[in-house]
CSV table of C-alpha atoms in Angstrom, one decimal:
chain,number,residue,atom,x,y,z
L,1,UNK,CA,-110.7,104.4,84.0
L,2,UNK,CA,-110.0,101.2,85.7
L,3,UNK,CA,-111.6,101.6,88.7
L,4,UNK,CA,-114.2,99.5,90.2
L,5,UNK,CA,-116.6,100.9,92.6
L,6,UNK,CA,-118.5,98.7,95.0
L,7,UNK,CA,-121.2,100.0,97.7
L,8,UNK,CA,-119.2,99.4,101.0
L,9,UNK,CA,-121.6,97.3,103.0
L,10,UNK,CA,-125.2,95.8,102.6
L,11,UNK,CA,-127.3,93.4,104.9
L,12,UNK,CA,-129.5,90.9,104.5
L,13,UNK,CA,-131.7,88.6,107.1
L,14,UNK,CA,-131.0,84.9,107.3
L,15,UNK,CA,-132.2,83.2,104.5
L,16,UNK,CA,-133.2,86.3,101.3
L,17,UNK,CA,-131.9,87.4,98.6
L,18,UNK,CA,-129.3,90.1,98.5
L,19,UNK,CA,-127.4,91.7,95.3
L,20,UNK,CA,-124.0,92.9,95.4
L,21,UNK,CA,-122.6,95.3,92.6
L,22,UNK,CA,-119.5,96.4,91.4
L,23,UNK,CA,-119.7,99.4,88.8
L,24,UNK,CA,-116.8,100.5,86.3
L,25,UNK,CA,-116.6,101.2,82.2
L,26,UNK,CA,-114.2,98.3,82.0
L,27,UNK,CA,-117.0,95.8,82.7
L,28,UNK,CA,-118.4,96.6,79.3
L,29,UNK,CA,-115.6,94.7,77.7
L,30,UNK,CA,-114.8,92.4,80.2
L,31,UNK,CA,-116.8,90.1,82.3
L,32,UNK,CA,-116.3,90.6,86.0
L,33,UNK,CA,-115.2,87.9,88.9
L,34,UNK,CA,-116.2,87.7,92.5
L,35,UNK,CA,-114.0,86.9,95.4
L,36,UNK,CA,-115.4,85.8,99.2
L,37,UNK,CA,-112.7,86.5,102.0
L,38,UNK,CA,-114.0,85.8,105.4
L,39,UNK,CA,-112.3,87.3,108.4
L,40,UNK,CA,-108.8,86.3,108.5
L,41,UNK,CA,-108.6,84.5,105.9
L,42,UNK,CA,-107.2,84.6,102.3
L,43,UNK,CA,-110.2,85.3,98.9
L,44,UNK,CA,-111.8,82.4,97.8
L,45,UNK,CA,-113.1,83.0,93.8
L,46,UNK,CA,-117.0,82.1,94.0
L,47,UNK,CA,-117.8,83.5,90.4
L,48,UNK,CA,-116.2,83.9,86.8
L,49,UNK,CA,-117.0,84.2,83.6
L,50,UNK,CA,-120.3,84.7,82.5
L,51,UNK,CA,-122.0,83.1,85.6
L,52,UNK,CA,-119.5,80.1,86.1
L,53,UNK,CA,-119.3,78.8,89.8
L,54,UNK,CA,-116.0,77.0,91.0
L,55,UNK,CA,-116.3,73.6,92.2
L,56,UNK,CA,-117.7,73.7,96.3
L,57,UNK,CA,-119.3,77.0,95.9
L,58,UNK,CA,-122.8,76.8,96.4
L,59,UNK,CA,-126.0,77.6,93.7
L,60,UNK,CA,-126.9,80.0,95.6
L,61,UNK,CA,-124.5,82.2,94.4
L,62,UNK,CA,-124.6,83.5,90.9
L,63,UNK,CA,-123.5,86.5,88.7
L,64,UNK,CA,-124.7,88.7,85.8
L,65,UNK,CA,-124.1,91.8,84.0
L,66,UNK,CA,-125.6,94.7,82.4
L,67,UNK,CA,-123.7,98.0,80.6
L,68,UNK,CA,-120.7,99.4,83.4
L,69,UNK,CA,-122.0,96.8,86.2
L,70,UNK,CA,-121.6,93.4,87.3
L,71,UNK,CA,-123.9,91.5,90.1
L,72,UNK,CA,-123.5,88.7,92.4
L,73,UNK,CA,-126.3,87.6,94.0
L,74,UNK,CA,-126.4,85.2,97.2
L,75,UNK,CA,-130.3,83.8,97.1
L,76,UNK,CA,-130.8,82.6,100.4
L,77,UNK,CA,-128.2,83.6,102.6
L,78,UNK,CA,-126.7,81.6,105.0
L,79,UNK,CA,-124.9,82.9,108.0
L,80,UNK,CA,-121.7,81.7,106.5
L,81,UNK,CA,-121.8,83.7,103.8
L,82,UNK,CA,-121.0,86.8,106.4
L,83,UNK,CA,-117.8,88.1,104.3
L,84,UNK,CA,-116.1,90.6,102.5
L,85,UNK,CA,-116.8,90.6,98.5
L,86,UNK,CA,-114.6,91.9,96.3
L,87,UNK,CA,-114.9,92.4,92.5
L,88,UNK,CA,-112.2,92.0,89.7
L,89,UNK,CA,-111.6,92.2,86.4
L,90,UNK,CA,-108.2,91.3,84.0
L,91,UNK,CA,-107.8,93.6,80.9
L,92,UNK,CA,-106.1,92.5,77.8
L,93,UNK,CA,-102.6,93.7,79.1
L,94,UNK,CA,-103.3,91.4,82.0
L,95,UNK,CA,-103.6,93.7,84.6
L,96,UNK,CA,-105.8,92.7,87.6
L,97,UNK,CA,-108.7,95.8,89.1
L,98,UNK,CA,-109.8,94.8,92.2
L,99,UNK,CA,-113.3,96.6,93.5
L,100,UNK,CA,-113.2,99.0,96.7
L,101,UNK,CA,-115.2,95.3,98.0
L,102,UNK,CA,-118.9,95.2,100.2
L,103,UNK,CA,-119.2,93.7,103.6
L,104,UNK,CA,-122.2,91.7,103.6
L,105,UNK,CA,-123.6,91.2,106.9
L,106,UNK,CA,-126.3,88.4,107.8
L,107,UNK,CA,-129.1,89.3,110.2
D,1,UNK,CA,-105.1,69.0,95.9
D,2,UNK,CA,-103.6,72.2,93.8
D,3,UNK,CA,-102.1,74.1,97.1
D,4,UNK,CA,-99.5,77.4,97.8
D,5,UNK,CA,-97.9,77.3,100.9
D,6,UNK,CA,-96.8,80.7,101.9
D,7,UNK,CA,-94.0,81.4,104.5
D,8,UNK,CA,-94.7,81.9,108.2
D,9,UNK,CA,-95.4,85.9,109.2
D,10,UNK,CA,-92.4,88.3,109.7
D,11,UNK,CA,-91.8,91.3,111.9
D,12,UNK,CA,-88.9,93.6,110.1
D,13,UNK,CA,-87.3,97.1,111.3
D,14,UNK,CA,-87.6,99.7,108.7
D,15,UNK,CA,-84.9,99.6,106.1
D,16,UNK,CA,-85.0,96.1,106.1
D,17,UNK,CA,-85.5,93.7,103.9
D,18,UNK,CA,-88.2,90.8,103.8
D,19,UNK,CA,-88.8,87.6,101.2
D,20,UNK,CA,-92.0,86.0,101.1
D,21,UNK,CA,-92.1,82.4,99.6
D,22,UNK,CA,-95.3,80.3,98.1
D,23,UNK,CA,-94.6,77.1,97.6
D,24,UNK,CA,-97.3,75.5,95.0
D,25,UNK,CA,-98.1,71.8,95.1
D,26,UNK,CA,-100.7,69.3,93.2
D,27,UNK,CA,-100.4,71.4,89.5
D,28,UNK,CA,-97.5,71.8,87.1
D,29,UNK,CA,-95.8,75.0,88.5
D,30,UNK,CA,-94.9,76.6,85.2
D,31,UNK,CA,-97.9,76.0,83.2
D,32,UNK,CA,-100.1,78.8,85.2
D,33,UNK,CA,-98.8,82.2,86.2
D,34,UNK,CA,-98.7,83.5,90.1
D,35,UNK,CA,-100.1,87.2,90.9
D,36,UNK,CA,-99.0,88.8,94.4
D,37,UNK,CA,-101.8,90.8,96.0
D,38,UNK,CA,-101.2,93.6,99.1
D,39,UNK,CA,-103.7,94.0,101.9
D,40,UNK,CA,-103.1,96.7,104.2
D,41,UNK,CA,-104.5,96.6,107.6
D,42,UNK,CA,-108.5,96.8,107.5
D,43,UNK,CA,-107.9,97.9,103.5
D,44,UNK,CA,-109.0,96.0,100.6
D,45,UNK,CA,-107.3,93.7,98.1
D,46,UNK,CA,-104.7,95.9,95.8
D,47,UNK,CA,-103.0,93.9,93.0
D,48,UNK,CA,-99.0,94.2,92.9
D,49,UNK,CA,-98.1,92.1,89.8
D,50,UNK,CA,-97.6,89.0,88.4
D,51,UNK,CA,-94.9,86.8,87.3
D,52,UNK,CA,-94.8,84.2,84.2
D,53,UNK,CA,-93.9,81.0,85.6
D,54,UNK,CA,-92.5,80.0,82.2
D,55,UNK,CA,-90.2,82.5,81.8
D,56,UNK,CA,-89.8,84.2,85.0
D,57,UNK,CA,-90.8,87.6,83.6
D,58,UNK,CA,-92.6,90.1,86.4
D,59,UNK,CA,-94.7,92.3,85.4
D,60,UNK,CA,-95.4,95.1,88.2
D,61,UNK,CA,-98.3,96.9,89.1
D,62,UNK,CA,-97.9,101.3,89.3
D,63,UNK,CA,-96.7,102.2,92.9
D,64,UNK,CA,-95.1,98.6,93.4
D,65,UNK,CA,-91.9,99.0,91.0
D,66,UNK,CA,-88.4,99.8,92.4
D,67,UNK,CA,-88.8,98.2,96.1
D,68,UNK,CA,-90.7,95.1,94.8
D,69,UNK,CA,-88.9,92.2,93.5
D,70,UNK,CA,-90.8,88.7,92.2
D,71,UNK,CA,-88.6,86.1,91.5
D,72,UNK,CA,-89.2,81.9,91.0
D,73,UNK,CA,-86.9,79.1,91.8
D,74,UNK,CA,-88.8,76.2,89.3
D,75,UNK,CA,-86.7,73.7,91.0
D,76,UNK,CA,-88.7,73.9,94.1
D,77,UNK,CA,-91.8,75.2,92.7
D,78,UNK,CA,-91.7,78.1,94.3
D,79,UNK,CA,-92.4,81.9,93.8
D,80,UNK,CA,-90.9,84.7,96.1
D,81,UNK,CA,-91.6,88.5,96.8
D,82,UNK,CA,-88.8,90.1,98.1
D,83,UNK,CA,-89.3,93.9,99.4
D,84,UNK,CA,-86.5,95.9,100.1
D,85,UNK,CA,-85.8,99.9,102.3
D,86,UNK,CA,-89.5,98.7,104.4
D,87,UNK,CA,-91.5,100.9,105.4
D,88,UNK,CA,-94.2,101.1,107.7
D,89,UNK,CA,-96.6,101.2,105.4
D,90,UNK,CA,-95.6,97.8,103.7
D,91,UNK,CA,-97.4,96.4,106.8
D,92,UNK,CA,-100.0,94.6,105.3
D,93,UNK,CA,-100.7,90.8,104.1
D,94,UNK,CA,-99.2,89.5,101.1
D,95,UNK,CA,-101.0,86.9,99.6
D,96,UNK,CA,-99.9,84.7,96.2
D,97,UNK,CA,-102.4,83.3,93.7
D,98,UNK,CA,-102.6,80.3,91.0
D,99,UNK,CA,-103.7,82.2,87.9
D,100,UNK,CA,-106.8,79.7,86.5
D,101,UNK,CA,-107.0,77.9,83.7
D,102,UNK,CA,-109.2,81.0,82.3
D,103,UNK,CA,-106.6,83.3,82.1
D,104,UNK,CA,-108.8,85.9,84.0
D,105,UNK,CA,-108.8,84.6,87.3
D,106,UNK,CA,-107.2,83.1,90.8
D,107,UNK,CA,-108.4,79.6,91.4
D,108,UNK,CA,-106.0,79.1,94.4
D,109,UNK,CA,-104.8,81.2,96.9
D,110,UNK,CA,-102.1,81.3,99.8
D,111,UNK,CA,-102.6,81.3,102.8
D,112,UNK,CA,-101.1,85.0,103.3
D,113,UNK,CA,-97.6,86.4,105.0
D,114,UNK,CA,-98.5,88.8,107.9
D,115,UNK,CA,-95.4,91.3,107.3
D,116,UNK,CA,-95.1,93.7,110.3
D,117,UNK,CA,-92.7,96.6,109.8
D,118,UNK,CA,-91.9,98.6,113.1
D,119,UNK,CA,-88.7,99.6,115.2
């Protein structure tokens, strides 16, 4: 299957720590990358690879893997960081999977 | 700055026809390929296709072949989507993206193209 689910919305309070994940049996061969779209606007990538971080995207984001699921984590959220997340993945016939995505909302 | 510059937002009757542009500036057009990317009102992202910038073969996602039509003009370095018959539920935003130079991901996006379709 190429499906990747995603829980549909978690929460966190201003300033802790809250995981994001994005479960599928492709992410056992491929590594996972994360997309930030805030309201109206277009997806912004905020983590690739293995845990690789564009340039301008903060530390406090990161990624990691384990078996069927990837992770991002925002460590110390900021009220800007209020957005929809979406997963992804490109297989070797270099077809994109985007995730069902989580609305993270900042308390 | 690497940049794509999509075309302004379009309100079509059904049975039209609508082509999106993206204009891409700041990067050497043909070196990275675009993907297109549907998001329907209040829906997630849903991956259409992409097209090699070198060659100007698509490749087209399941349930976007027939309608869907990517095309380039190198000239201007620019990449279209053209959908024909619309239907109301093309309504959505269509957004272009720079593939990185990973292979495996967008680094740049447009802006999006607000198509509307509605008699």
């Amino acid at each position: 299957s190429s499906e990747l689910t995603q829980d549909p919305a978690v929460s966190v309070a201003l300033g802790q720590t809250v995981r994001i994940t994005c479960q599928g049996d492709n992410l056992r061969s491929y590594y996972a990358s994360w997309y930030r779209q805030r309201p109206g606007q277009a997806p912004v990538l905020v983590i690739y690879g293995k845990n690789n971080r564009p340039s301008g995207i903060p530390d406090r984001f990161s990624g990691s893997s384990s078996g069927d699921k990837a992770s991002l984590t925002i460590t110390g959220a900021q009220a800007e960081d209020e957005a929809d997340y979406y997963c992804n993945f490109r297989d070797s016939s270099r077809n994109h999977v985007f995730g069902t995505g989580t609305k993270v909302t900042v308390l | 700055q690497v940049q794509l510059v999509q075309s302004e937002s379009e309100l079509k009757k059904p049975g039209a026809s609508v082509k999106v542009s993206c204009k891409a500036s700041g990067y050497i057009f043909s070196s990275y390929a675009i993907n297109w990317v549907r998001q329907a009102p209040g829906q997630g992202l849903e991956w259409m296709g992409w097209i090699n910038t070198k060659t100007g073969n698509p490749t087209y996602d399941q349930g976007f072949t027939g309608r869907f039509v990517f095309s380039l003009d190198t000239s201007v370095s620019t990449a279209y989507l053209q959908i024909s018959s619309l239907k109301a539920e093309d309504t959505a935003v269509y957004y272009c993206a720079k593939l990185g130079n990973d292979g495996l991901t967008d680094d740049c996006w447009g802006q999006g193209t607000q198509v509307t379709v509605s008699s």
